[in-house]
PDB file of C-alpha atoms and ligand atoms in Angstrom:
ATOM      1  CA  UNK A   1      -1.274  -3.054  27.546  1.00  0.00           C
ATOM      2  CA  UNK A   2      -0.750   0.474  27.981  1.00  0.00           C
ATOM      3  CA  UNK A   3       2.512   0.985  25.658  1.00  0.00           C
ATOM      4  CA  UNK A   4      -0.123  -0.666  22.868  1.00  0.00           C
ATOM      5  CA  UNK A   5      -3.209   1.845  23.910  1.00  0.00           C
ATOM      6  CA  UNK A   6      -0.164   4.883  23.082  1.00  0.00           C
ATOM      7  CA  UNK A   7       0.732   2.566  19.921  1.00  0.00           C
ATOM      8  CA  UNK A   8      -2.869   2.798  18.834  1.00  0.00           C
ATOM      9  CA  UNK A   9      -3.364   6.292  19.155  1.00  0.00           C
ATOM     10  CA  UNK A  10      -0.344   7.259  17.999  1.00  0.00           C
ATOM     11  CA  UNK A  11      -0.080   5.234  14.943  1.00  0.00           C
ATOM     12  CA  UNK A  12      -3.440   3.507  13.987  1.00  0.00           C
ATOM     13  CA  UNK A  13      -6.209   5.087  12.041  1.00  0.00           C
ATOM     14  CA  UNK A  14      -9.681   2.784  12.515  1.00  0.00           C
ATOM     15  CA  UNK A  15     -12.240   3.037  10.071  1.00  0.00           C
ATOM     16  CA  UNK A  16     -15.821   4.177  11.090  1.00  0.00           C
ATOM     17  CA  UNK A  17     -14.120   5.838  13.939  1.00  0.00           C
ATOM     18  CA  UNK A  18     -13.924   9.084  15.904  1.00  0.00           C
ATOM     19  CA  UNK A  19     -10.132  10.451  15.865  1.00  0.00           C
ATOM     20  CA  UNK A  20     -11.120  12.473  18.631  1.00  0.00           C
ATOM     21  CA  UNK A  21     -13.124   9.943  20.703  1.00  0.00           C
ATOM     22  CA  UNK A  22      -9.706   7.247  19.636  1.00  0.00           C
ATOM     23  CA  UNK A  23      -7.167  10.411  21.421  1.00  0.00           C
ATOM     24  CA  UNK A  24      -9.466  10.634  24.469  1.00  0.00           C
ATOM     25  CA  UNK A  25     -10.128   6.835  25.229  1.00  0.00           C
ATOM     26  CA  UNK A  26      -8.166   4.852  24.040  1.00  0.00           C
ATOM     27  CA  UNK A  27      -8.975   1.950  21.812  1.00  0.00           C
ATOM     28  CA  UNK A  28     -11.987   0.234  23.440  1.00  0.00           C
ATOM     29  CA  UNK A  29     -10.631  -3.167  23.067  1.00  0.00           C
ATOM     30  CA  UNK A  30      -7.624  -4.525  21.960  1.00  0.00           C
ATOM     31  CA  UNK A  31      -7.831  -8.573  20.949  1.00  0.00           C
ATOM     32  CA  UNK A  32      -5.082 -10.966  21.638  1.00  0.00           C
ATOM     33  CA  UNK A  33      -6.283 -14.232  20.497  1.00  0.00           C
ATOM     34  CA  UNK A  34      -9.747 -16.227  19.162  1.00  0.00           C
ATOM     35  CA  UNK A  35     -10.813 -20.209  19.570  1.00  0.00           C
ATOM     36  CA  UNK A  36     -13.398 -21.438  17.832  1.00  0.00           C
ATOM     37  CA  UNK A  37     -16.519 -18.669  18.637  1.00  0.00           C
ATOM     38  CA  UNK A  38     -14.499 -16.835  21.155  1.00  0.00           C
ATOM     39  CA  UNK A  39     -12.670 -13.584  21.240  1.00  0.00           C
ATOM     40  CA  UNK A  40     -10.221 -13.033  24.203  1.00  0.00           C
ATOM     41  CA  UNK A  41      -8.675  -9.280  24.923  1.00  0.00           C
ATOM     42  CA  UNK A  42      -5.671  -8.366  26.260  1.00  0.00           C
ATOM     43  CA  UNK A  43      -7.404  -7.851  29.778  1.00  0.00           C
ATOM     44  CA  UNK A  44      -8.802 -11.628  29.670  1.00  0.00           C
ATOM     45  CA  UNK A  45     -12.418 -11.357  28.979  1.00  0.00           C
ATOM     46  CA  UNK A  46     -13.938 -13.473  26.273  1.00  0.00           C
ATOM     47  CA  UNK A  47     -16.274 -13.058  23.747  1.00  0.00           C
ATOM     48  CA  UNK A  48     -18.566 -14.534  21.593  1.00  0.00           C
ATOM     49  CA  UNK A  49     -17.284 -13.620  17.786  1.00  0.00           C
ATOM     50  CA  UNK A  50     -21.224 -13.595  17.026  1.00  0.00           C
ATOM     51  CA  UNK A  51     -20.409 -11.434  13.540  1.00  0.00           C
ATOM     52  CA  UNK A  52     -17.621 -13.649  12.680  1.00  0.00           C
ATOM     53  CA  UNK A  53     -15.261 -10.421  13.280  1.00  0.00           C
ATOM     54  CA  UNK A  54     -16.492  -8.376  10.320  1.00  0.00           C
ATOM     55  CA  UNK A  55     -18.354 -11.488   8.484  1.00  0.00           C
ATOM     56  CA  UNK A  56     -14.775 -13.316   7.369  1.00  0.00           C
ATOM     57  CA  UNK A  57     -13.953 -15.761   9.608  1.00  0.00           C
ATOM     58  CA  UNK A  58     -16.698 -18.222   8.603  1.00  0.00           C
ATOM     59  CA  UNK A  59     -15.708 -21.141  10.029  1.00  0.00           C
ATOM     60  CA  UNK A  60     -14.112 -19.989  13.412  1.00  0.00           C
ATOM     61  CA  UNK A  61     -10.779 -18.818  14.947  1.00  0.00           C
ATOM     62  CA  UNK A  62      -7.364 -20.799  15.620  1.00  0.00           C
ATOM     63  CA  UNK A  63      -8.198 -23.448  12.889  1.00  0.00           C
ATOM     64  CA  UNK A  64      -5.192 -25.405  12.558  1.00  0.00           C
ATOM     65  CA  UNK A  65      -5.780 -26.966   8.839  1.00  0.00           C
ATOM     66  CA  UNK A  66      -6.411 -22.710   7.237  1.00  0.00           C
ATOM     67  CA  UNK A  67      -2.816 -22.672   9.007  1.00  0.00           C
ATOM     68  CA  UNK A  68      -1.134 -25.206   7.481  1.00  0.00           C
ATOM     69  CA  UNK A  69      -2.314 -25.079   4.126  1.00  0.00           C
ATOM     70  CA  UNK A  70      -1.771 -21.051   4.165  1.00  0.00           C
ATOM     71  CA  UNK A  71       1.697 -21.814   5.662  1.00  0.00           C
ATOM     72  CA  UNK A  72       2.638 -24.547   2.895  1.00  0.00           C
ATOM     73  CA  UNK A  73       1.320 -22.441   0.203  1.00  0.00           C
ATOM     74  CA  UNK A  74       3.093 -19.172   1.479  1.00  0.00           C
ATOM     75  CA  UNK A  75       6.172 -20.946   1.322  1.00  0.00           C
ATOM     76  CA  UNK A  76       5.869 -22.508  -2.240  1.00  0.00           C
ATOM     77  CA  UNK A  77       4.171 -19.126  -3.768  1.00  0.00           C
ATOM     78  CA  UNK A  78       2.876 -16.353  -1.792  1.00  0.00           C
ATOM     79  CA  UNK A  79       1.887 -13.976  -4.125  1.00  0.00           C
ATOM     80  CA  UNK A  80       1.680 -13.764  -8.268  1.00  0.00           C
ATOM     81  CA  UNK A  81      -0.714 -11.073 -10.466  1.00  0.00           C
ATOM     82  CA  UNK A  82      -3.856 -12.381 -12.408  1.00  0.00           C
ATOM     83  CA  UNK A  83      -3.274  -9.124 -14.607  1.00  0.00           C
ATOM     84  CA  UNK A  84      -2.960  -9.615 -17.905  1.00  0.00           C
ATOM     85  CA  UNK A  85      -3.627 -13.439 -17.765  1.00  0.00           C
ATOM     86  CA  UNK A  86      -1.053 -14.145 -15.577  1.00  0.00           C
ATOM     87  CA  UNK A  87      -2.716 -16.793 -13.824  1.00  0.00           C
ATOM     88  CA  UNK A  88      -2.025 -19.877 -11.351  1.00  0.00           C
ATOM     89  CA  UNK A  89      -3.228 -22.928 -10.003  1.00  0.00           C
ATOM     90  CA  UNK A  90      -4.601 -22.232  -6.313  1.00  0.00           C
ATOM     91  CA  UNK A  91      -6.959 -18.940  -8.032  1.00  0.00           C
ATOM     92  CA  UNK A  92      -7.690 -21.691 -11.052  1.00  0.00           C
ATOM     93  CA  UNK A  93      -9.105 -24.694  -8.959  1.00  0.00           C
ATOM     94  CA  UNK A  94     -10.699 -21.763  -6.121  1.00  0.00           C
ATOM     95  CA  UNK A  95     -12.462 -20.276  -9.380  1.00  0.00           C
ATOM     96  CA  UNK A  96     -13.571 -23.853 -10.868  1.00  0.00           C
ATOM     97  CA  UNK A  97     -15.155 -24.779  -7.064  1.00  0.00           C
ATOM     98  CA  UNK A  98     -16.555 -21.905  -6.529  1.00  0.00           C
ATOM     99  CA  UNK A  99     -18.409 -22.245  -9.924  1.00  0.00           C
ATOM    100  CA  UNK A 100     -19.309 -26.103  -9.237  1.00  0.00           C
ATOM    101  CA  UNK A 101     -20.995 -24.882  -6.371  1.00  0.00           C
ATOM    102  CA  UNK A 102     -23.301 -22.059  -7.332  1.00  0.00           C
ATOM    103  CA  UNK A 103     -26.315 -21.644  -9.235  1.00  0.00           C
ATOM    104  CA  UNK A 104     -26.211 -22.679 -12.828  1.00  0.00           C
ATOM    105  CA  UNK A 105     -25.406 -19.791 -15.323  1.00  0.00           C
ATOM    106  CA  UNK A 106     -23.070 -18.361 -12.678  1.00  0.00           C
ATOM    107  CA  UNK A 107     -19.140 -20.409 -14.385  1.00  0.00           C
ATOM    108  CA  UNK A 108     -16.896 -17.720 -14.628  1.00  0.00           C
ATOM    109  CA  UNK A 109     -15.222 -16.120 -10.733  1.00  0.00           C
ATOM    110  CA  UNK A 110     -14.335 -12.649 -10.769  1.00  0.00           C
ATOM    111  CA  UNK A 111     -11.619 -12.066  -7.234  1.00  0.00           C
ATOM    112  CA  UNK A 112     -11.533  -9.127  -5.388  1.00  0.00           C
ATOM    113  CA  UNK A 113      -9.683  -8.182  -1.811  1.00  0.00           C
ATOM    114  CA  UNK A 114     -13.402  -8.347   0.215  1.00  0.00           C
ATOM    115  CA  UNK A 115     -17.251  -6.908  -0.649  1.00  0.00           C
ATOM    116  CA  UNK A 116     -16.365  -2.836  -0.988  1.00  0.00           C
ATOM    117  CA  UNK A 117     -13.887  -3.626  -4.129  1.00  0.00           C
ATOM    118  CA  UNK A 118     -16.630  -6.237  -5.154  1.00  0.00           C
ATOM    119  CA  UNK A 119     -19.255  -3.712  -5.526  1.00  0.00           C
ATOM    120  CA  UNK A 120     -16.572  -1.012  -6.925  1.00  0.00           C
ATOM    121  CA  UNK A 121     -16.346  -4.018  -9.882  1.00  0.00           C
ATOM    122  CA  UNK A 122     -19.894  -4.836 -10.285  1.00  0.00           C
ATOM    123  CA  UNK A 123     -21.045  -1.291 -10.644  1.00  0.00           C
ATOM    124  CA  UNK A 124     -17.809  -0.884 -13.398  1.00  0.00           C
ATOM    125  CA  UNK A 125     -18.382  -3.916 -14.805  1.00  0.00           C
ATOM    126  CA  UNK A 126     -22.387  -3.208 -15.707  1.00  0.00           C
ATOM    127  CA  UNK A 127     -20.846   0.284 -16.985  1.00  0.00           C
ATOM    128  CA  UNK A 128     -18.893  -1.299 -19.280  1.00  0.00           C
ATOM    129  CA  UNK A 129     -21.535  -3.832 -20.401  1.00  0.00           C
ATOM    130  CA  UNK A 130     -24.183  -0.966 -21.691  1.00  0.00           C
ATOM    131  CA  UNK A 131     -21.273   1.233 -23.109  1.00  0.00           C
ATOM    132  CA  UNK A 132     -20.297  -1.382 -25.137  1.00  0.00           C
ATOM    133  CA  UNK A 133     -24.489  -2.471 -25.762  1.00  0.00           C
ATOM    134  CA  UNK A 134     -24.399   1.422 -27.264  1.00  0.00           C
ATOM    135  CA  UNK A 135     -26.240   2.665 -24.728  1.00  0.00           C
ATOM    136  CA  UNK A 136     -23.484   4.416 -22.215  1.00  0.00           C
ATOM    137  CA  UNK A 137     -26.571   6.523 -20.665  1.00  0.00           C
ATOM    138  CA  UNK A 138     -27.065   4.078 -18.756  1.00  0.00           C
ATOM    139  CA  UNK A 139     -25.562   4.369 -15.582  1.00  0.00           C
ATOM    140  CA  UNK A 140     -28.296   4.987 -12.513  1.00  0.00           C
ATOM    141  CA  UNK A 141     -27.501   2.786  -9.781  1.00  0.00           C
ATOM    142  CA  UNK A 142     -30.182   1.782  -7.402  1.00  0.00           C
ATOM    143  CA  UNK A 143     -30.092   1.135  -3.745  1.00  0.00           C
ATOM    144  CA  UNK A 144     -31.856   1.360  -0.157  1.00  0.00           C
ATOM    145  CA  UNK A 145     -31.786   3.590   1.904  1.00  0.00           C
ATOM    146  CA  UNK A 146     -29.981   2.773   4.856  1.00  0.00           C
ATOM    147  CA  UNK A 147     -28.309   0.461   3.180  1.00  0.00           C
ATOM    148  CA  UNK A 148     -24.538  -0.496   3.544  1.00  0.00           C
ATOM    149  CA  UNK A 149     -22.165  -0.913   0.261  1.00  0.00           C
ATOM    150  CA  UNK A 150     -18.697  -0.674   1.479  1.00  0.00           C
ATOM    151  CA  UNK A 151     -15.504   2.110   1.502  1.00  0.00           C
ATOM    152  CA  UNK A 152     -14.895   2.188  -1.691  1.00  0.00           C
ATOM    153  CA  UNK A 153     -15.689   5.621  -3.953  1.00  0.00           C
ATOM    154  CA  UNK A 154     -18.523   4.002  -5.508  1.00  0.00           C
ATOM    155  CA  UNK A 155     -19.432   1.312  -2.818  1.00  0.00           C
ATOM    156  CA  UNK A 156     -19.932   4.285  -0.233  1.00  0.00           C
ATOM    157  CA  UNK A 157     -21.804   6.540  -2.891  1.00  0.00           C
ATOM    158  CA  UNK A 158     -24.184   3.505  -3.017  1.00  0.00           C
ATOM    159  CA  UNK A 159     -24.432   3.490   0.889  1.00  0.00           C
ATOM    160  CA  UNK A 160     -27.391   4.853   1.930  1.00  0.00           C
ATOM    161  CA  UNK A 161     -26.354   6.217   5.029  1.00  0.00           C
ATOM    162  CA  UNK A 162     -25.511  10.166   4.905  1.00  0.00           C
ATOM    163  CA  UNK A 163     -22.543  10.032   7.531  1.00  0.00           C
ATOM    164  CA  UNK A 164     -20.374   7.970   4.902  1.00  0.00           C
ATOM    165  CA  UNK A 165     -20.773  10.544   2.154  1.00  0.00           C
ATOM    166  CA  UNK A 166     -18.714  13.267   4.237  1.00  0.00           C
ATOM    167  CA  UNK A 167     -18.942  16.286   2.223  1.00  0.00           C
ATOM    168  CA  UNK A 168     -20.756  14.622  -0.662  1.00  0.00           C
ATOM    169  CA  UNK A 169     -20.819  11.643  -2.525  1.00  0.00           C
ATOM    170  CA  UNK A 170     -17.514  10.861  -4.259  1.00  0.00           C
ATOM    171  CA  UNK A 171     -19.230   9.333  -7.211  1.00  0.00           C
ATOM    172  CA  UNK A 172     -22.457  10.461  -7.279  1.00  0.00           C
ATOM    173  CA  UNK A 173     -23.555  10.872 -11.573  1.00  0.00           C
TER     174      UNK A 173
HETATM  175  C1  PLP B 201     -23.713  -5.753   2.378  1.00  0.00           C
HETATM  176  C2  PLP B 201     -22.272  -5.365   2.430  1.00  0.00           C
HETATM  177  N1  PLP B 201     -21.703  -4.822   1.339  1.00  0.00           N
HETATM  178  C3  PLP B 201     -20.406  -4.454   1.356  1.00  0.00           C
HETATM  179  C4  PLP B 201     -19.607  -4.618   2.494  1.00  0.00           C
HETATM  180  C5  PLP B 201     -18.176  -4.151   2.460  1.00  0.00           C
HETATM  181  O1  PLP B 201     -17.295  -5.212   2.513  1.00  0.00           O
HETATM  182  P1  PLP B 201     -15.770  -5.022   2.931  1.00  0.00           P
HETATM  183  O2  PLP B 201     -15.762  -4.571   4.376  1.00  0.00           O
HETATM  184  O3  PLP B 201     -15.184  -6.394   2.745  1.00  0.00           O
HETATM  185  O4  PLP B 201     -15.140  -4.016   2.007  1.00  0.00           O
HETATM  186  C6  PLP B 201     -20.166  -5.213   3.625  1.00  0.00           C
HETATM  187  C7  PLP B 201     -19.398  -5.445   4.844  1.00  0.00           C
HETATM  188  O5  PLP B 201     -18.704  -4.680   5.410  1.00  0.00           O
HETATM  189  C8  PLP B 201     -21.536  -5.572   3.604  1.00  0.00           C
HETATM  190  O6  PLP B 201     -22.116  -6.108   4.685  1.00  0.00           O
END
């Protein structure tokens, strides 16, 4: 437990996090393992996961059938670009269920790597769509204060919480 809280400090940089707080303390918790709605550290106390971790694990910890099917398809193909219309079949039939399943209008599935990327897309993606209307001026973004976007350069410009712009917004026209 110790050699990892020297690990940690050493050699892990946490998001949202105070470097200096991280050097003094240590890392506040270090998890070993997660059943169902339960967290355990390495120090045995449990948890209850009541924000899913950070909103991803929907459906629980240590589900057996995510690791099977994860482990079958790692071993058959664990990786392969959509750029360029590269495509293959587990991102084809996700897409095509996702789509069966969401309000009508909404077909076509755009992937990202979690919700900071997916804003950094959306807020490109309406860019694009009044450039190419002719009207490029176009480009105000509206959003709450207080509100929470995401890492990204544009996703944390969006934020509306000072602390994440640093030194000023990254994207901020
Ligand atoms: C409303 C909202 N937008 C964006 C994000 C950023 O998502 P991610 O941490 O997957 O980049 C989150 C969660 O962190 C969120 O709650």
């Amino acid at each position: 437990m110790e050699n990892l809280i020297e690990l940690d400090k050493r050699h892990f940089i946490h998001p949202t996090s105070s470097i200096q707080q991280q050097q003094k303390d240590g890392a506040k918790v270090i998890m070993e393992k997660g059943e169902g709605i339960y967290l355990t550290d390495t120090n045995g106390n449990v948890y209850i996961d009541a924000m899913s971790s950070l909103w991803n694990v929907n459906i629980g910890h240590g589900r057996e059938e995510l690791a099977e099917v994860a482990a079958q398809q790692l071993k058959k193909l664990a990786f392969s670009s959509a750029f360029s219309t590269f495509s293959h079949e587990p991102a084809i039939k996700l897409a095509e269920k996702i789509a069966s399943i969401s309000p009508t209008g909404l077909n076509a599935v755009f992937f990202t790597s979690g919700g900071s990327e997916s804003n950094d897309s959306a807020i490109k993606l309406v860019r694009h769509y009044w450039k190419i209307q002719g009207k490029p001026g176009r480009r105000k973004i509206i959003a709450l204060k207080r509100g929470y976007h995401g890492v990204a350069a544009a996703s944390t410009s969006v934020t509306g919480i000072p602390e994440f712009w640093g030194n000023g917004r990254t994207y901020d026209d």
